Amino acid sequence: MPDTCPKPTAQTSPPERRLSQSSHLTTDPKLTLPATTDPPSSTNPPSPKVWLVFGATGHMGRSIVKAALQHNDLVCAVGRTSETSITAMQDWYPAANDRFLGLLCDVRIRETVAAVLDKTMARFGRIEVIANCTGYGVIGACEDQDEFEIRNQFETNFMGTLNIIQLSLPYFRERQEGRYLIFSSTSGALGVPGLGPYCATKYAVEGLIESMLYEVDQYNIKPTLVEPGHLRRDDVHSASSPVESGSGGGRTNAKLKPPAGQTTQTQTQTHGDADLPLYGHFKVLRPSAPYSSADAPAKHAQRLVQWYGNNQPTSVVKAAELVWQLGHSSYPPLRMLLGTYAVESVRDRLKSVTEEIEDWKHLHYPAIEGMEEGDGENPDKDGEGDAEDDDDDGDGDGYEGDEVGEVDVRREKGQLVDHAKAVKGEDVDMKDD
């Protein structure tokens, strides 16, 4: 269900005043990042930062905007061109006009991202934290999803993130400081039936940011992957986004209904000749015959969002408070999981992977001849190997080689023998790896 509060006007109280009255966004001591991150506190007061928030009209994005404004930071909130108008974005927070800038952008188009960066710099003179909350998914079996939607998910979720990073990195590198808060998902850590392509985009984002972490650390640029669980829209006491205020939304209620006694934010969006229901930022495909049964695994994601409705277990407002702290922390983590669901699901996934590795670790395939370990070809008479016998590399550590920085003598000898045969015109034995 959309928020019912109107957008800020001259007759309503200023957004930051109402935010300060909200019990959710107070500095609750229970909602503090670990001391190892050096978060803001009474003994470590934060200085105002300039935030650039992409996807600011979504429930996570707008909660970050409000949290940052409440803490006296400066914010450029970027909405989607397909959702709202520039006028609605600019009028979103009139009472905080000196600290707020509203813009529009399509992250799939590099020129619009570059324009947002330029306008933010022109207005505030600097950018210190970039939060990317853009993204959408399509719920449906992998077989049912068409090429357009699959490519569009990658263009938005992955290429959009890459566009933001590539265009802003030169500025952060020159500044020798910068912070990226890239919103991923638990779907970037485990596959979800019914969200195959969406999970693929999140896996791609995770790989991108984890790789980039090592490349930009020397420039004091800190990227963090924020992985929320199921976020509840419990911010109805504060200003709604321009989209939900009726500025350019243009959406109607969908036909799909949640379980009895629950409500959910459902909308429709035209896709070809059909109207696809929307659950939050997920479109829902009509399943084909092989995946249409009520208990089909491919419908798991749809059943999940229908069941939760607006009753997701994780508070988006409290999550936004932690994200604000993250933006001001000196030593942020690579990943930050938000909510019990996120922690437990990722932990179970890692446990499953570890158990699978243990089940199959006895299988190994040596790369070249002479690299076999424990293959039984030259066992000791007593059936047990001594440390000296196993110490083929002669370094006294009881292991066969392959240590970091050492030369594998057997491999080198094998290559020299093959080279000598080739020079003499003899046949070189070629064996499968």
CSV table of C-alpha atoms in Angstrom, one decimal:
chain,number,residue,atom,x,y,z
A,1,MET,CA,0.0,0.0,0.0
A,2,PRO,CA,1.5,3.4,-0.9
A,3,ASP,CA,2.2,6.0,1.7
A,4,THR,CA,-0.9,8.2,2.3
A,5,CYS,CA,0.9,11.3,3.5
A,6,PRO,CA,1.0,14.1,0.9
A,7,LYS,CA,4.3,15.5,-0.3
A,8,PRO,CA,5.6,18.6,1.5
A,9,THR,CA,3.8,21.8,0.8
A,10,ALA,CA,3.8,25.3,2.3
A,11,GLN,CA,0.8,24.2,4.5
A,12,THR,CA,2.5,21.1,5.9
A,13,SER,CA,5.3,21.0,8.4
A,14,PRO,CA,8.9,20.9,7.1
A,15,PRO,CA,10.1,17.4,6.3
A,16,GLU,CA,13.1,17.6,8.7
A,17,ARG,CA,10.8,18.8,11.5
A,18,ARG,CA,8.6,15.8,11.1
A,19,LEU,CA,11.5,13.5,10.7
A,20,SER,CA,12.9,14.7,14.0
A,21,GLN,CA,9.6,13.8,15.7
A,22,SER,CA,9.7,10.3,14.3
A,23,SER,CA,10.7,7.7,16.8
A,24,HIS,CA,12.2,5.5,14.1
A,25,LEU,CA,15.0,7.8,13.2
A,26,THR,CA,16.3,8.7,16.6
A,27,THR,CA,19.9,7.7,17.3
A,28,ASP,CA,18.9,4.4,19.0
A,29,PRO,CA,22.0,3.0,20.7
A,30,LYS,CA,20.8,-0.5,19.6
A,31,LEU,CA,21.2,0.6,16.0
A,32,THR,CA,24.9,1.4,15.9
A,33,LEU,CA,27.5,0.0,13.7
A,34,PRO,CA,30.4,-1.9,15.4
A,35,ALA,CA,33.2,0.3,16.9
A,36,THR,CA,35.6,-1.3,14.4
A,37,THR,CA,34.0,0.8,11.6
A,38,ASP,CA,34.6,4.0,13.6
A,39,PRO,CA,31.0,5.1,13.2
A,40,PRO,CA,29.7,8.6,14.0
A,41,SER,CA,28.9,9.1,17.7
A,42,SER,CA,28.8,11.7,20.4
A,43,THR,CA,32.5,11.3,20.8
A,44,ASN,CA,33.1,11.1,17.1
A,45,PRO,CA,30.7,13.8,15.7
A,46,PRO,CA,30.2,13.6,11.9
A,47,SER,CA,30.8,16.6,9.6
A,48,PRO,CA,28.2,17.3,6.9
A,49,LYS,CA,28.7,15.2,3.8
A,50,VAL,CA,27.3,15.5,0.3
A,51,TRP,CA,25.2,12.5,-0.7
A,52,LEU,CA,24.3,11.6,-4.3
A,53,VAL,CA,21.4,9.1,-4.1
A,54,PHE,CA,20.4,7.3,-7.3
A,55,GLY,CA,17.0,5.6,-7.1
A,56,ALA,CA,15.8,8.1,-4.5
A,57,THR,CA,12.1,7.6,-5.3
A,58,GLY,CA,12.2,4.0,-4.1
A,59,HIS,CA,11.4,3.1,-0.5
A,60,MET,CA,15.0,2.5,0.4
A,61,GLY,CA,16.3,5.5,-1.5
A,62,ARG,CA,13.9,8.0,-0.1
A,63,SER,CA,14.5,6.7,3.4
A,64,ILE,CA,18.2,7.3,2.9
A,65,VAL,CA,17.5,10.8,1.7
A,66,LYS,CA,15.4,11.6,4.7
A,67,ALA,CA,17.9,10.1,7.1
A,68,ALA,CA,20.7,12.2,5.6
A,69,LEU,CA,18.7,15.4,5.7
A,70,GLN,CA,17.7,14.7,9.3
A,71,HIS,CA,21.4,14.6,10.2
A,72,ASN,CA,22.1,17.9,8.4
A,73,ASP,CA,23.8,16.4,5.4
A,74,LEU,CA,23.4,17.7,1.9
A,75,VAL,CA,21.6,15.5,-0.6
A,76,CYS,CA,21.1,15.3,-4.3
A,77,ALA,CA,18.1,12.9,-4.8
A,78,VAL,CA,17.9,11.3,-8.3
A,79,GLY,CA,14.6,9.9,-9.5
A,80,ARG,CA,13.9,7.8,-12.5
A,81,THR,CA,12.8,9.6,-15.7
A,82,SER,CA,10.0,7.1,-16.3
A,83,GLU,CA,8.5,7.6,-12.8
A,84,THR,CA,8.2,11.3,-12.1
A,85,SER,CA,9.0,14.8,-13.3
A,86,ILE,CA,11.8,17.2,-12.6
A,87,THR,CA,9.4,19.7,-11.0
A,88,ALA,CA,8.2,17.1,-8.6
A,89,MET,CA,11.7,16.2,-7.6
A,90,GLN,CA,12.8,19.8,-7.1
A,91,ASP,CA,9.7,20.5,-4.9
A,92,TRP,CA,10.1,17.3,-2.8
A,93,TYR,CA,11.8,19.0,0.1
A,94,PRO,CA,11.1,22.8,-0.2
A,95,ALA,CA,11.9,23.4,3.5
A,96,ALA,CA,15.4,22.0,3.0
A,97,ASN,CA,16.0,23.7,-0.3
A,98,ASP,CA,19.5,24.9,0.7
A,99,ARG,CA,20.6,21.3,1.4
A,100,PHE,CA,18.5,19.5,-1.2
A,101,LEU,CA,18.7,19.1,-5.0
A,102,GLY,CA,16.2,17.0,-6.9
A,103,LEU,CA,17.2,15.6,-10.4
A,104,LEU,CA,16.2,12.9,-12.9
A,105,CYS,CA,18.3,10.2,-14.5
A,106,ASP,CA,18.2,7.0,-16.5
A,107,VAL,CA,21.2,5.1,-15.2
A,108,ARG,CA,21.3,3.0,-18.4
A,109,ILE,CA,22.3,6.2,-20.3
A,110,ARG,CA,25.7,7.4,-19.5
A,111,GLU,CA,25.0,11.0,-20.6
A,112,THR,CA,22.3,11.4,-18.0
A,113,VAL,CA,24.5,10.0,-15.2
A,114,ALA,CA,27.3,12.5,-16.3
A,115,ALA,CA,24.8,15.3,-16.2
A,116,VAL,CA,23.7,14.4,-12.7
A,117,LEU,CA,27.3,14.4,-11.5
A,118,ASP,CA,28.0,17.8,-13.1
A,119,LYS,CA,24.9,19.4,-11.6
A,120,THR,CA,25.6,18.1,-8.2
A,121,MET,CA,29.1,19.4,-8.3
A,122,ALA,CA,27.9,22.8,-9.5
A,123,ARG,CA,25.4,23.0,-6.7
A,124,PHE,CA,27.4,21.7,-3.7
A,125,GLY,CA,31.0,21.8,-4.9
A,126,ARG,CA,31.8,18.3,-3.9
A,127,ILE,CA,30.4,14.7,-3.7
A,128,GLU,CA,31.5,12.4,-0.9
A,129,VAL,CA,29.0,9.5,-0.8
A,130,ILE,CA,27.3,7.9,-3.8
A,131,ALA,CA,24.4,5.5,-3.0
A,132,ASN,CA,22.9,3.5,-5.8
A,133,CYS,CA,19.5,2.2,-5.0
A,134,THR,CA,18.3,1.7,-8.5
A,135,GLY,CA,17.2,-1.7,-9.8
A,136,TYR,CA,14.3,-3.9,-10.6
A,137,GLY,CA,13.5,-7.5,-11.2
A,138,VAL,CA,11.1,-9.8,-13.1
A,139,ILE,CA,9.5,-12.7,-11.3
A,140,GLY,CA,9.0,-15.7,-13.5
A,141,ALA,CA,10.7,-18.9,-14.6
A,142,CYS,CA,14.0,-18.5,-16.4
A,143,GLU,CA,12.4,-20.1,-19.5
A,144,ASP,CA,9.5,-17.7,-19.5
A,145,GLN,CA,11.5,-14.4,-19.3
A,146,ASP,CA,12.0,-12.8,-22.7
A,147,GLU,CA,15.2,-11.3,-24.0
A,148,PHE,CA,14.0,-7.7,-23.6
A,149,GLU,CA,13.3,-8.0,-19.9
A,150,ILE,CA,16.5,-10.0,-19.3
A,151,ARG,CA,18.6,-7.4,-21.1
A,152,ASN,CA,16.8,-4.5,-19.4
A,153,GLN,CA,17.5,-6.0,-16.0
A,154,PHE,CA,21.2,-6.2,-16.8
A,155,GLU,CA,21.2,-2.7,-18.3
A,156,THR,CA,19.6,-1.3,-15.2
A,157,ASN,CA,21.0,-3.3,-12.4
A,158,PHE,CA,24.6,-4.0,-13.6
A,159,MET,CA,25.4,-1.5,-16.4
A,160,GLY,CA,23.7,1.3,-14.5
A,161,THR,CA,25.9,0.6,-11.5
A,162,LEU,CA,29.0,0.4,-13.8
A,163,ASN,CA,28.0,3.7,-15.5
A,164,ILE,CA,27.8,5.5,-12.1
A,165,ILE,CA,31.1,4.1,-11.0
A,166,GLN,CA,33.1,4.7,-14.2
A,167,LEU,CA,31.9,8.3,-14.5
A,168,SER,CA,32.5,9.2,-10.8
A,169,LEU,CA,35.7,7.3,-10.1
A,170,PRO,CA,38.0,9.9,-11.8
A,171,TYR,CA,36.7,12.5,-9.4
A,172,PHE,CA,37.0,10.4,-6.3
A,173,ARG,CA,40.5,9.3,-7.4
A,174,GLU,CA,41.6,12.9,-7.9
A,175,ARG,CA,40.1,13.8,-4.5
A,176,GLN,CA,41.8,10.8,-2.9
A,177,GLU,CA,38.6,10.0,-1.1
A,178,GLY,CA,35.1,8.6,-1.9
A,179,ARG,CA,32.4,6.3,-0.7
A,180,TYR,CA,30.2,4.0,-2.7
A,181,LEU,CA,27.1,2.3,-1.2
A,182,ILE,CA,25.9,-0.1,-3.8
A,183,PHE,CA,22.6,-1.8,-3.0
A,184,SER,CA,22.8,-5.4,-3.9
A,185,SER,CA,20.5,-8.0,-2.3
A,186,THR,CA,20.5,-11.4,-0.7
A,187,SER,CA,19.8,-12.5,-4.3
A,188,GLY,CA,23.4,-11.6,-5.0
A,189,ALA,CA,24.5,-14.4,-2.5
A,190,LEU,CA,22.0,-17.1,-3.3
A,191,GLY,CA,19.8,-18.1,-6.1
A,192,VAL,CA,16.0,-17.7,-5.8
A,193,PRO,CA,13.5,-19.7,-7.9
A,194,GLY,CA,11.6,-17.4,-10.0
A,195,LEU,CA,14.3,-14.7,-10.0
A,196,GLY,CA,17.0,-16.2,-12.1
A,197,PRO,CA,18.0,-13.2,-14.3
A,198,TYR,CA,17.6,-10.8,-11.4
A,199,CYS,CA,19.9,-12.9,-9.3
A,200,ALA,CA,22.3,-13.0,-12.2
A,201,THR,CA,22.5,-9.2,-12.2
A,202,LYS,CA,23.1,-9.1,-8.5
A,203,TYR,CA,25.8,-11.7,-8.7
A,204,ALA,CA,27.4,-9.6,-11.4
A,205,VAL,CA,27.3,-6.5,-9.2
A,206,GLU,CA,28.8,-8.4,-6.3
A,207,GLY,CA,31.7,-9.6,-8.5
A,208,LEU,CA,32.2,-6.1,-9.9
A,209,ILE,CA,32.4,-4.4,-6.5
A,210,GLU,CA,34.5,-7.0,-4.8
A,211,SER,CA,37.0,-6.8,-7.7
A,212,MET,CA,37.0,-3.0,-7.6
A,213,LEU,CA,37.7,-3.0,-3.9
A,214,TYR,CA,41.3,-4.0,-4.4
A,215,GLU,CA,41.8,-1.6,-7.4
A,216,VAL,CA,40.7,1.6,-5.6
A,217,ASP,CA,41.8,1.0,-2.1
A,218,GLN,CA,45.1,2.9,-2.7
A,219,TYR,CA,43.0,6.0,-3.5
A,220,ASN,CA,41.1,5.8,-0.2
A,221,ILE,CA,37.9,4.9,-2.1
A,222,LYS,CA,35.7,2.6,0.0
A,223,PRO,CA,32.9,0.6,-1.8
A,224,THR,CA,30.3,-1.3,0.3
A,225,LEU,CA,27.7,-3.8,-0.9
A,226,VAL,CA,24.5,-3.3,1.1
A,227,GLU,CA,22.5,-6.5,1.2
A,228,PRO,CA,19.1,-5.9,2.7
A,229,GLY,CA,16.6,-8.7,3.5
A,230,HIS,CA,12.8,-8.1,3.1
A,231,LEU,CA,12.4,-4.4,3.8
A,232,ARG,CA,9.2,-3.1,5.3
A,233,ARG,CA,7.7,0.2,4.2
A,234,ASP,CA,7.2,1.6,7.7
A,235,ASP,CA,7.9,5.3,6.9
A,236,VAL,CA,4.3,6.5,6.4
A,237,HIS,CA,4.8,9.3,9.0
A,238,SER,CA,7.1,11.2,6.7
A,239,ALA,CA,6.9,12.8,3.3
A,240,SER,CA,6.2,10.4,0.5
A,241,SER,CA,8.2,10.3,-2.7
A,242,PRO,CA,7.2,12.4,-5.8
A,243,VAL,CA,6.1,9.1,-7.5
A,244,GLU,CA,3.7,8.2,-4.7
A,245,SER,CA,2.4,11.8,-4.4
A,246,GLY,CA,0.8,11.4,-7.8
A,247,SER,CA,3.5,13.1,-9.8
A,248,GLY,CA,4.0,11.0,-12.8
A,249,GLY,CA,3.2,7.6,-11.3
A,250,GLY,CA,0.4,6.7,-13.6
A,251,ARG,CA,-0.2,3.3,-12.1
A,252,THR,CA,-3.3,1.4,-11.0
A,253,ASN,CA,-4.0,-1.4,-8.7
A,254,ALA,CA,-3.2,-4.9,-10.0
A,255,LYS,CA,-5.5,-7.9,-10.0
A,256,LEU,CA,-3.3,-10.2,-8.0
A,257,LYS,CA,-4.2,-10.2,-4.3
A,258,PRO,CA,-2.2,-11.1,-1.2
A,259,PRO,CA,-3.4,-13.7,1.3
A,260,ALA,CA,-6.5,-12.8,3.4
A,261,GLY,CA,-5.8,-10.2,6.0
A,262,GLN,CA,-2.8,-8.8,4.3
A,263,THR,CA,-2.2,-5.9,2.0
A,264,THR,CA,0.6,-5.2,-0.5
A,265,GLN,CA,1.8,-2.6,-2.8
A,266,THR,CA,0.6,-3.8,-6.2
A,267,GLN,CA,0.6,-1.8,-9.4
A,268,THR,CA,0.6,-2.5,-13.1
A,269,GLN,CA,2.9,-1.7,-15.8
A,270,THR,CA,2.3,-2.1,-19.5
A,271,HIS,CA,4.5,-4.7,-21.2
A,272,GLY,CA,3.5,-5.3,-24.8
A,273,ASP,CA,-0.2,-6.0,-24.8
A,274,ALA,CA,-0.3,-7.3,-21.3
A,275,ASP,CA,-0.3,-5.6,-17.9
A,276,LEU,CA,2.3,-7.0,-15.6
A,277,PRO,CA,1.6,-6.6,-11.9
A,278,LEU,CA,4.2,-4.9,-9.8
A,279,TYR,CA,5.2,-5.8,-6.3
A,280,GLY,CA,7.5,-3.1,-5.1
A,281,HIS,CA,10.2,-3.1,-7.7
A,282,PHE,CA,9.4,-6.5,-9.1
A,283,LYS,CA,7.3,-7.2,-12.2
A,284,VAL,CA,5.3,-10.5,-12.2
A,285,LEU,CA,5.1,-12.5,-15.4
A,286,ARG,CA,2.2,-14.7,-16.1
A,287,PRO,CA,3.6,-18.3,-16.0
A,288,SER,CA,3.6,-20.6,-19.0
A,289,ALA,CA,1.8,-24.0,-18.7
A,290,PRO,CA,4.8,-26.0,-17.4
A,291,TYR,CA,5.3,-23.5,-14.5
A,292,SER,CA,1.7,-22.6,-13.8
A,293,SER,CA,0.8,-25.0,-11.0
A,294,ALA,CA,0.3,-23.4,-7.6
A,295,ASP,CA,3.2,-25.3,-6.0
A,296,ALA,CA,5.7,-24.8,-8.9
A,297,PRO,CA,9.2,-23.9,-7.6
A,298,ALA,CA,9.4,-21.1,-10.2
A,299,LYS,CA,6.5,-19.3,-8.4
A,300,HIS,CA,8.4,-19.3,-5.1
A,301,ALA,CA,9.4,-15.6,-5.4
A,302,GLN,CA,5.9,-14.6,-6.2
A,303,ARG,CA,4.4,-16.5,-3.3
A,304,LEU,CA,7.0,-14.9,-1.1
A,305,VAL,CA,6.2,-11.3,-2.0
A,306,GLN,CA,2.5,-12.0,-1.9
A,307,TRP,CA,2.8,-13.6,1.5
A,308,TYR,CA,4.8,-10.8,3.1
A,309,GLY,CA,2.9,-8.0,1.5
A,310,ASN,CA,3.8,-4.9,3.4
A,311,ASN,CA,4.7,-7.0,6.5
A,312,GLN,CA,8.3,-7.6,5.7
A,313,PRO,CA,10.4,-8.2,8.8
A,314,THR,CA,13.1,-5.6,8.3
A,315,SER,CA,12.4,-1.9,9.0
A,316,VAL,CA,13.5,0.2,6.0
A,317,VAL,CA,13.8,3.3,8.2
A,318,LYS,CA,16.1,1.7,10.7
A,319,ALA,CA,18.1,0.2,7.8
A,320,ALA,CA,18.5,3.7,6.4
A,321,GLU,CA,19.8,5.0,9.7
A,322,LEU,CA,22.5,2.3,9.6
A,323,VAL,CA,23.3,3.2,6.0
A,324,TRP,CA,23.7,6.8,7.0
A,325,GLN,CA,26.2,5.7,9.7
A,326,LEU,CA,28.0,3.6,7.1
A,327,GLY,CA,28.4,6.7,4.9
A,328,HIS,CA,30.2,8.4,7.8
A,329,SER,CA,32.3,5.4,9.0
A,330,SER,CA,36.0,5.5,8.5
A,331,TYR,CA,36.4,1.7,8.0
A,332,PRO,CA,33.3,0.4,6.3
A,333,PRO,CA,33.0,-3.3,5.5
A,334,LEU,CA,32.8,-4.8,2.0
A,335,ARG,CA,29.4,-6.2,2.7
A,336,MET,CA,26.7,-5.1,5.2
A,337,LEU,CA,23.7,-7.4,5.7
A,338,LEU,CA,20.5,-5.7,6.9
A,339,GLY,CA,18.0,-7.7,8.8
A,340,THR,CA,17.8,-11.2,10.3
A,341,TYR,CA,16.5,-12.7,7.1
A,342,ALA,CA,19.6,-11.5,5.2
A,343,VAL,CA,22.0,-12.7,7.8
A,344,GLU,CA,20.4,-16.2,8.3
A,345,SER,CA,19.9,-16.8,4.5
A,346,VAL,CA,23.4,-15.9,3.5
A,347,ARG,CA,24.8,-17.8,6.5
A,348,ASP,CA,22.9,-20.9,5.4
A,349,ARG,CA,24.1,-20.5,1.9
A,350,LEU,CA,27.7,-20.3,3.0
A,351,LYS,CA,27.2,-23.3,5.2
A,352,SER,CA,25.8,-25.3,2.3
A,353,VAL,CA,28.7,-24.4,0.1
A,354,THR,CA,31.2,-25.4,2.8
A,355,GLU,CA,29.5,-28.7,3.3
A,356,GLU,CA,29.5,-29.4,-0.5
A,357,ILE,CA,33.2,-28.6,-0.7
A,358,GLU,CA,33.9,-31.0,2.1
A,359,ASP,CA,31.9,-33.7,0.3
A,360,TRP,CA,33.9,-33.5,-2.9
A,361,LYS,CA,37.3,-32.3,-1.8
A,362,HIS,CA,38.8,-35.8,-2.4
A,363,LEU,CA,38.5,-35.3,-6.1
A,364,HIS,CA,41.5,-33.7,-7.8
A,365,TYR,CA,42.8,-33.6,-11.3
A,366,PRO,CA,46.6,-32.9,-11.6
A,367,ALA,CA,47.4,-30.4,-14.3
A,368,ILE,CA,50.4,-32.2,-15.9
A,369,GLU,CA,52.1,-35.5,-15.5
A,370,GLY,CA,54.3,-35.8,-12.4
A,371,MET,CA,51.9,-33.6,-10.3
A,372,GLU,CA,50.0,-36.5,-8.8
A,373,GLU,CA,49.5,-36.6,-5.1
A,374,GLY,CA,48.6,-39.7,-3.2
A,375,ASP,CA,47.6,-41.6,-6.4
A,376,GLY,CA,49.0,-44.9,-5.1
A,377,GLU,CA,51.5,-45.5,-7.9
A,378,ASN,CA,54.6,-45.3,-5.6
A,379,PRO,CA,53.4,-46.1,-2.1
A,380,ASP,CA,55.8,-46.9,0.7
A,381,LYS,CA,56.1,-50.6,1.6
A,382,ASP,CA,54.2,-50.0,4.8
A,383,GLY,CA,51.5,-48.1,2.9
A,384,GLU,CA,52.3,-44.8,4.7
A,385,GLY,CA,54.4,-41.9,3.4
A,386,ASP,CA,57.1,-40.3,5.5
A,387,ALA,CA,57.6,-36.6,5.7
A,388,GLU,CA,61.0,-36.8,4.0
A,389,ASP,CA,59.5,-38.9,1.2
A,390,ASP,CA,56.7,-36.4,0.6
A,391,ASP,CA,59.1,-33.5,0.7
A,392,ASP,CA,59.8,-33.5,-3.1
A,393,ASP,CA,60.7,-29.9,-3.2
A,394,GLY,CA,63.5,-30.4,-0.7
A,395,ASP,CA,62.7,-27.5,1.6
A,396,GLY,CA,62.2,-29.6,4.7
A,397,ASP,CA,58.6,-28.8,5.3
A,398,GLY,CA,57.2,-32.3,4.5
A,399,TYR,CA,55.1,-31.1,1.5
A,400,GLU,CA,55.5,-31.8,-2.2
A,401,GLY,CA,55.8,-28.2,-3.4
A,402,ASP,CA,53.4,-25.8,-4.8
A,403,GLU,CA,54.1,-23.4,-2.0
A,404,VAL,CA,53.7,-19.7,-2.9
A,405,GLY,CA,57.0,-18.4,-4.4
A,406,GLU,CA,58.6,-21.8,-5.0
A,407,VAL,CA,59.4,-23.4,-8.4
A,408,ASP,CA,57.8,-26.8,-9.0
A,409,VAL,CA,61.0,-28.7,-9.9
A,410,ARG,CA,59.1,-31.6,-11.4
A,411,ARG,CA,57.1,-29.4,-13.8
A,412,GLU,CA,60.3,-27.6,-14.8
A,413,LYS,CA,62.1,-30.9,-15.6
A,414,GLY,CA,59.1,-32.1,-17.6
A,415,GLN,CA,59.0,-29.0,-19.7
A,416,LEU,CA,62.8,-29.2,-20.3
A,417,VAL,CA,62.5,-32.8,-21.4
A,418,ASP,CA,59.7,-32.0,-23.8
A,419,HIS,CA,61.7,-29.1,-25.2
A,420,ALA,CA,64.7,-31.3,-25.8
A,421,LYS,CA,62.6,-33.9,-27.6
A,422,ALA,CA,61.1,-31.2,-29.8
A,423,VAL,CA,64.5,-29.8,-30.7
A,424,LYS,CA,65.6,-33.3,-31.7
A,425,GLY,CA,62.5,-33.9,-33.8
A,426,GLU,CA,61.2,-36.6,-31.4
A,427,ASP,CA,57.5,-37.0,-30.6
A,428,VAL,CA,56.4,-35.3,-27.4
A,429,ASP,CA,53.9,-37.2,-25.3
A,430,MET,CA,50.6,-35.2,-25.1
A,431,LYS,CA,48.3,-36.3,-22.3
A,432,ASP,CA,45.0,-34.9,-21.3
A,433,ASP,CA,45.1,-32.7,-18.2
